[in-house]
CSV table of C-alpha atoms in Angstrom, one decimal:
chain,number,residue,atom,x,y,z
A,1,MET,CA,132.9,-302.4,-38.9
A,2,PHE,CA,132.6,-300.0,-36.0
A,3,THR,CA,134.4,-300.6,-32.7
A,4,SER,CA,132.6,-300.5,-29.4
A,5,ILE,CA,134.1,-297.0,-28.7
A,6,GLN,CA,132.9,-295.7,-32.0
A,7,LYS,CA,129.5,-297.1,-31.6
A,8,ARG,CA,129.3,-295.6,-28.1
A,9,GLU,CA,130.3,-292.2,-29.5
A,10,PHE,CA,127.8,-292.4,-32.4
A,11,PHE,CA,124.9,-293.4,-30.3
A,12,GLY,CA,125.9,-290.8,-27.6
A,13,GLY,CA,125.6,-288.1,-30.3
A,14,ALA,CA,122.2,-289.4,-31.3
A,15,LYS,CA,121.1,-289.5,-27.7
A,16,ALA,CA,122.4,-285.9,-27.1
A,17,SER,CA,120.3,-284.7,-30.0
A,18,LEU,CA,116.9,-286.0,-28.7
A,19,PRO,CA,116.0,-283.1,-26.5
A,20,LEU,CA,116.6,-280.6,-29.2
A,21,ILE,CA,114.8,-282.7,-31.8
A,22,VAL,CA,111.6,-282.1,-29.9
A,23,GLY,CA,111.7,-278.5,-31.0
A,24,ALA,CA,112.9,-279.3,-34.6
A,25,ILE,CA,110.0,-281.6,-35.4
A,26,PRO,CA,107.3,-279.0,-35.3
A,27,PHE,CA,109.5,-276.7,-37.4
A,28,ALA,CA,110.0,-279.5,-40.0
A,29,LEU,CA,106.3,-280.2,-40.0
A,30,LEU,CA,105.5,-276.4,-40.6
A,31,PHE,CA,108.0,-276.3,-43.4
A,32,GLY,CA,106.4,-279.3,-45.1
A,33,THR,CA,103.0,-277.7,-44.7
A,34,LEU,CA,103.9,-274.2,-45.9
A,35,ALA,CA,106.1,-275.1,-48.9
A,36,PRO,CA,103.3,-276.1,-51.3
A,37,ASN,CA,101.5,-272.9,-50.5
A,38,SER,CA,104.5,-270.9,-51.5
A,39,GLY,CA,104.7,-272.5,-54.9
A,40,LEU,CA,107.0,-275.4,-54.4
A,41,SER,CA,106.1,-278.9,-55.7
A,42,ALA,CA,106.1,-281.8,-53.3
A,43,LEU,CA,109.3,-283.1,-54.9
A,44,ALA,CA,111.0,-279.7,-54.7
A,45,THR,CA,110.0,-279.4,-51.0
A,46,VAL,CA,111.6,-282.7,-50.0
A,47,ALA,CA,114.6,-282.0,-52.2
A,48,MET,CA,115.2,-278.7,-50.4
A,49,SER,CA,115.3,-280.5,-47.0
A,50,VAL,CA,117.5,-283.2,-48.4
A,51,ILE,CA,120.0,-280.9,-50.1
A,52,VAL,CA,119.9,-277.7,-48.2
A,53,PHE,CA,119.2,-279.0,-44.6
A,54,ALA,CA,119.0,-275.6,-43.1
A,55,GLY,CA,115.7,-274.7,-41.4
A,56,SER,CA,116.0,-270.9,-41.2
A,57,ALA,CA,117.3,-270.6,-44.8
A,58,GLN,CA,114.6,-272.8,-46.1
A,59,PHE,CA,111.8,-270.7,-44.5
A,60,ILE,CA,113.4,-267.5,-45.8
A,61,VAL,CA,113.5,-269.0,-49.3
A,62,LEU,CA,109.8,-269.8,-49.1
A,63,ALA,CA,109.0,-266.2,-48.1
A,64,LEU,CA,111.1,-264.9,-51.0
A,65,ILE,CA,109.6,-267.3,-53.5
A,66,ALA,CA,106.1,-266.2,-52.4
A,67,VAL,CA,106.8,-262.6,-53.3
A,68,GLN,CA,108.6,-263.7,-56.5
A,69,ALA,CA,112.0,-262.3,-55.5
A,70,PRO,CA,114.8,-262.5,-58.1
A,71,LEU,CA,117.0,-265.6,-57.8
A,72,GLU,CA,120.1,-263.5,-57.0
A,73,ILE,CA,118.2,-261.9,-54.0
A,74,ILE,CA,117.2,-265.4,-52.8
A,75,ILE,CA,120.8,-266.6,-53.0
A,76,LEU,CA,122.3,-263.5,-51.4
A,77,THR,CA,119.8,-263.5,-48.5
A,78,THR,CA,120.3,-267.2,-47.7
A,79,PHE,CA,124.0,-266.7,-47.9
A,80,VAL,CA,123.9,-263.9,-45.3
A,81,VAL,CA,121.7,-265.8,-43.0
A,82,ASN,CA,123.9,-268.8,-43.0
A,83,LEU,CA,127.1,-266.8,-42.4
A,84,ARG,CA,126.8,-267.7,-38.8
A,85,HIS,CA,128.0,-271.2,-39.8
A,86,LEU,CA,131.4,-269.7,-40.4
A,87,LEU,CA,131.5,-268.8,-36.8
A,88,TYR,CA,130.6,-272.4,-35.9
A,89,ALA,CA,133.2,-273.8,-38.2
A,90,THR,CA,135.9,-271.5,-36.9
A,91,ALA,CA,135.1,-272.8,-33.4
A,92,LEU,CA,135.3,-276.4,-34.4
A,93,VAL,CA,138.1,-276.5,-37.0
A,94,GLU,CA,140.8,-277.2,-34.4
A,95,TYR,CA,139.0,-280.5,-33.5
A,96,VAL,CA,138.4,-281.8,-37.1
A,97,LYS,CA,141.3,-280.5,-39.1
A,98,HIS,CA,143.1,-283.8,-38.9
A,99,LEU,CA,140.3,-285.7,-40.5
A,100,PRO,CA,140.2,-286.6,-44.2
A,101,LEU,CA,138.7,-283.9,-46.5
A,102,SER,CA,135.7,-286.1,-47.5
A,103,LEU,CA,134.7,-286.6,-43.9
A,104,ARG,CA,135.2,-282.9,-43.1
A,105,ALA,CA,132.9,-282.0,-46.1
A,106,LEU,CA,130.3,-284.3,-44.7
A,107,LEU,CA,130.6,-282.9,-41.2
A,108,ALA,CA,130.4,-279.3,-42.7
A,109,PHE,CA,127.1,-280.2,-44.5
A,110,GLY,CA,125.6,-281.4,-41.2
A,111,LEU,CA,126.8,-278.4,-39.1
A,112,THR,CA,123.5,-277.2,-37.8
A,113,ASP,CA,122.8,-275.0,-34.8
A,114,GLU,CA,121.8,-278.0,-32.7
A,115,THR,CA,124.8,-280.1,-33.8
A,116,PHE,CA,127.1,-277.2,-33.0
A,117,ALA,CA,125.6,-277.0,-29.5
A,118,ASN,CA,126.1,-280.7,-29.0
A,119,MET,CA,129.7,-280.7,-30.3
A,120,SER,CA,130.7,-277.6,-28.2
A,121,GLN,CA,129.8,-279.6,-25.1
A,122,ARG,CA,131.4,-282.8,-26.4
A,123,TYR,CA,134.7,-281.1,-27.2
A,124,GLN,CA,134.9,-279.8,-23.7
A,125,GLN,CA,135.8,-283.3,-22.6
A,126,LYS,CA,139.4,-284.4,-22.7
A,127,ASP,CA,139.4,-287.3,-25.2
A,128,HIS,CA,138.6,-286.3,-28.8
A,129,THR,CA,139.9,-289.3,-30.6
A,130,TYR,CA,136.5,-290.6,-31.7
A,131,ALA,CA,134.5,-287.4,-31.1
A,132,HIS,CA,133.7,-287.2,-34.9
A,133,TYR,CA,131.6,-290.3,-34.4
A,134,PHE,CA,129.6,-288.4,-31.9
A,135,TYR,CA,129.3,-285.6,-34.5
A,136,LEU,CA,128.1,-288.1,-37.1
A,137,GLY,CA,125.5,-289.5,-34.6
A,138,SER,CA,124.2,-286.0,-33.8
A,139,MET,CA,124.0,-284.7,-37.4
A,140,LEU,CA,122.5,-287.9,-38.9
A,141,THR,CA,119.8,-288.0,-36.2
A,142,PHE,CA,118.8,-284.4,-37.0
A,143,TYR,CA,119.1,-285.0,-40.8
A,144,VAL,CA,116.8,-288.1,-40.8
A,145,THR,CA,114.3,-286.3,-38.5
A,146,TRP,CA,114.3,-283.1,-40.6
A,147,VAL,CA,113.7,-284.9,-43.9
A,148,SER,CA,111.2,-287.3,-42.4
A,149,PHE,CA,109.0,-284.7,-40.8
A,150,THR,CA,109.2,-282.5,-43.9
A,151,ILE,CA,107.5,-285.4,-45.7
A,152,VAL,CA,105.0,-285.8,-42.8
A,153,GLY,CA,104.2,-282.1,-43.0
A,154,LEU,CA,103.6,-282.4,-46.7
A,155,LEU,CA,101.1,-285.2,-46.1
A,156,LEU,CA,99.4,-283.6,-43.1
A,157,GLY,CA,99.1,-280.3,-45.0
A,158,ASN,CA,96.8,-282.0,-47.5
A,159,LEU,CA,94.8,-283.7,-44.8
A,160,ILE,CA,94.6,-281.0,-42.1
A,161,PRO,CA,93.8,-277.4,-43.2
A,162,ASP,CA,95.3,-274.4,-41.6
A,163,MET,CA,98.2,-276.1,-39.8
A,164,SER,CA,100.2,-273.0,-40.3
A,165,SER,CA,98.0,-271.2,-37.8
A,166,TRP,CA,98.8,-273.6,-35.0
A,167,GLY,CA,101.9,-271.6,-33.9
A,168,LEU,CA,104.3,-274.5,-34.4
A,169,GLU,CA,107.2,-272.1,-35.2
A,170,PHE,CA,107.4,-271.2,-31.4
A,171,ALA,CA,108.9,-274.7,-30.8
A,172,MET,CA,112.1,-273.6,-32.6
A,173,SER,CA,112.5,-270.5,-30.4
A,174,VAL,CA,112.2,-272.8,-27.3
A,175,THR,CA,114.9,-275.0,-28.8
A,176,PHE,CA,117.3,-272.2,-29.3
A,177,ILE,CA,116.7,-271.0,-25.8
A,178,GLY,CA,117.4,-274.5,-24.6
A,179,MET,CA,120.7,-274.5,-26.5
A,180,VAL,CA,121.9,-271.2,-25.1
A,181,VAL,CA,121.0,-271.5,-21.4
A,182,PRO,CA,123.6,-274.2,-20.6
A,183,TYR,CA,126.3,-271.8,-21.8
A,184,MET,CA,125.3,-269.0,-19.4
A,185,ASN,CA,127.9,-270.1,-16.9
A,186,SER,CA,130.4,-267.2,-17.1
A,187,LYS,CA,130.4,-263.4,-17.3
A,188,ALA,CA,131.8,-263.5,-20.8
A,189,MET,CA,129.0,-265.8,-22.1
A,190,ILE,CA,126.2,-263.8,-20.3
A,191,ALA,CA,127.5,-260.5,-21.6
A,192,ALA,CA,127.8,-261.9,-25.1
A,193,ILE,CA,124.3,-263.3,-25.0
A,194,ILE,CA,122.7,-260.2,-23.7
A,195,CYS,CA,124.6,-257.9,-26.2
A,196,ALA,CA,123.8,-260.2,-29.1
A,197,GLY,CA,120.1,-260.3,-28.1
A,198,LEU,CA,119.8,-256.5,-27.7
A,199,SER,CA,121.7,-256.0,-31.0
A,200,SER,CA,119.3,-258.3,-32.8
A,201,LEU,CA,116.4,-256.1,-31.8
A,202,VAL,CA,118.2,-252.9,-32.7
A,203,PHE,CA,119.2,-254.2,-36.2
A,204,ALA,CA,116.1,-256.3,-36.8
A,205,ASP,CA,115.0,-254.1,-39.8
A,206,LEU,CA,118.1,-254.3,-41.8
A,207,PRO,CA,117.7,-255.9,-45.2
A,208,ASN,CA,118.7,-259.5,-46.1
A,209,LYS,CA,118.8,-260.4,-42.4
A,210,LEU,CA,122.2,-258.6,-41.9
A,211,GLY,CA,121.1,-257.8,-38.4
A,212,LEU,CA,121.7,-261.4,-37.5
A,213,ILE,CA,125.3,-261.3,-38.6
A,214,ILE,CA,126.0,-258.0,-37.0
A,215,SER,CA,124.5,-259.2,-33.7
A,216,ALA,CA,126.6,-262.3,-33.8
A,217,VAL,CA,129.8,-260.3,-34.4
A,218,ILE,CA,128.9,-258.0,-31.6
A,219,GLY,CA,128.2,-260.8,-29.2
A,220,VAL,CA,131.5,-262.5,-30.1
A,221,ALA,CA,133.4,-259.2,-29.7
A,222,VAL,CA,131.8,-258.4,-26.3
A,223,GLY,CA,132.5,-262.0,-25.0
A,224,LEU,CA,136.1,-261.8,-26.1
A,225,SER,CA,136.5,-258.4,-24.6
A,226,VAL,CA,135.2,-259.6,-21.3
A,227,ILE,CA,137.7,-262.5,-21.3
A,228,GLN,CA,140.6,-260.2,-22.1
A,229,LEU,CA,139.6,-257.8,-19.3
A,230,ALA,CA,139.5,-260.7,-16.8
A,231,LYS,CA,143.0,-261.9,-17.9
A,232,LYS,CA,144.4,-258.3,-17.5
A,233,GLU,CA,142.8,-258.1,-14.0
A,234,LEU,CA,144.5,-261.4,-13.0
A,235,SER,CA,147.8,-260.3,-14.4
A,236,TYR,CA,147.7,-257.2,-12.2
A,237,GLU,CA,147.1,-259.1,-9.0
């Protein structure tokens, strides 16, 4: 039985997810539409969304399956692409380390880009006692939406031809921009975002999407450097 506070946190997390879900829905539809054309059965398509629950990794798998890439290459590439989740986990571990292992495992499974963005803002508040219910509300809302609209995409793909030409993937780019903009409130964050963005262009052609990881590390390093420089300037004053 949930207490009123737990319910409030849970539904607060679900509500916070709604603006970002607007961008995730077209992405899920597109995945459900494209997967059969890449050689996946309907069951395998739904199973991937249920078990993997990682949009970018799932699309990469589709592309690799389409060119008949070896299994080890598929595994390695998706592993590298999802390494950014280690950065997310590192940022959140301080707030969840007291929770039971089983609950932490569930939260780790649901740690998407959108949920991380929601939780980063939630953990800026003072009281974290029931914040994991906010986390659950956010991740479950995304999970149900992703799986549901993958199925809808499968159905629409059979009914409406050439959905892949509609440009639905642009919605995810808008979603990521929406996640980043609220954090552009300090010199460190602005510097990190700009350097990570420029680095992603410079390293875009690296194999196995290594450019994403390198760009993320560069962004983090630049942001931390700006923070340290600011602290030194204050200490000299």
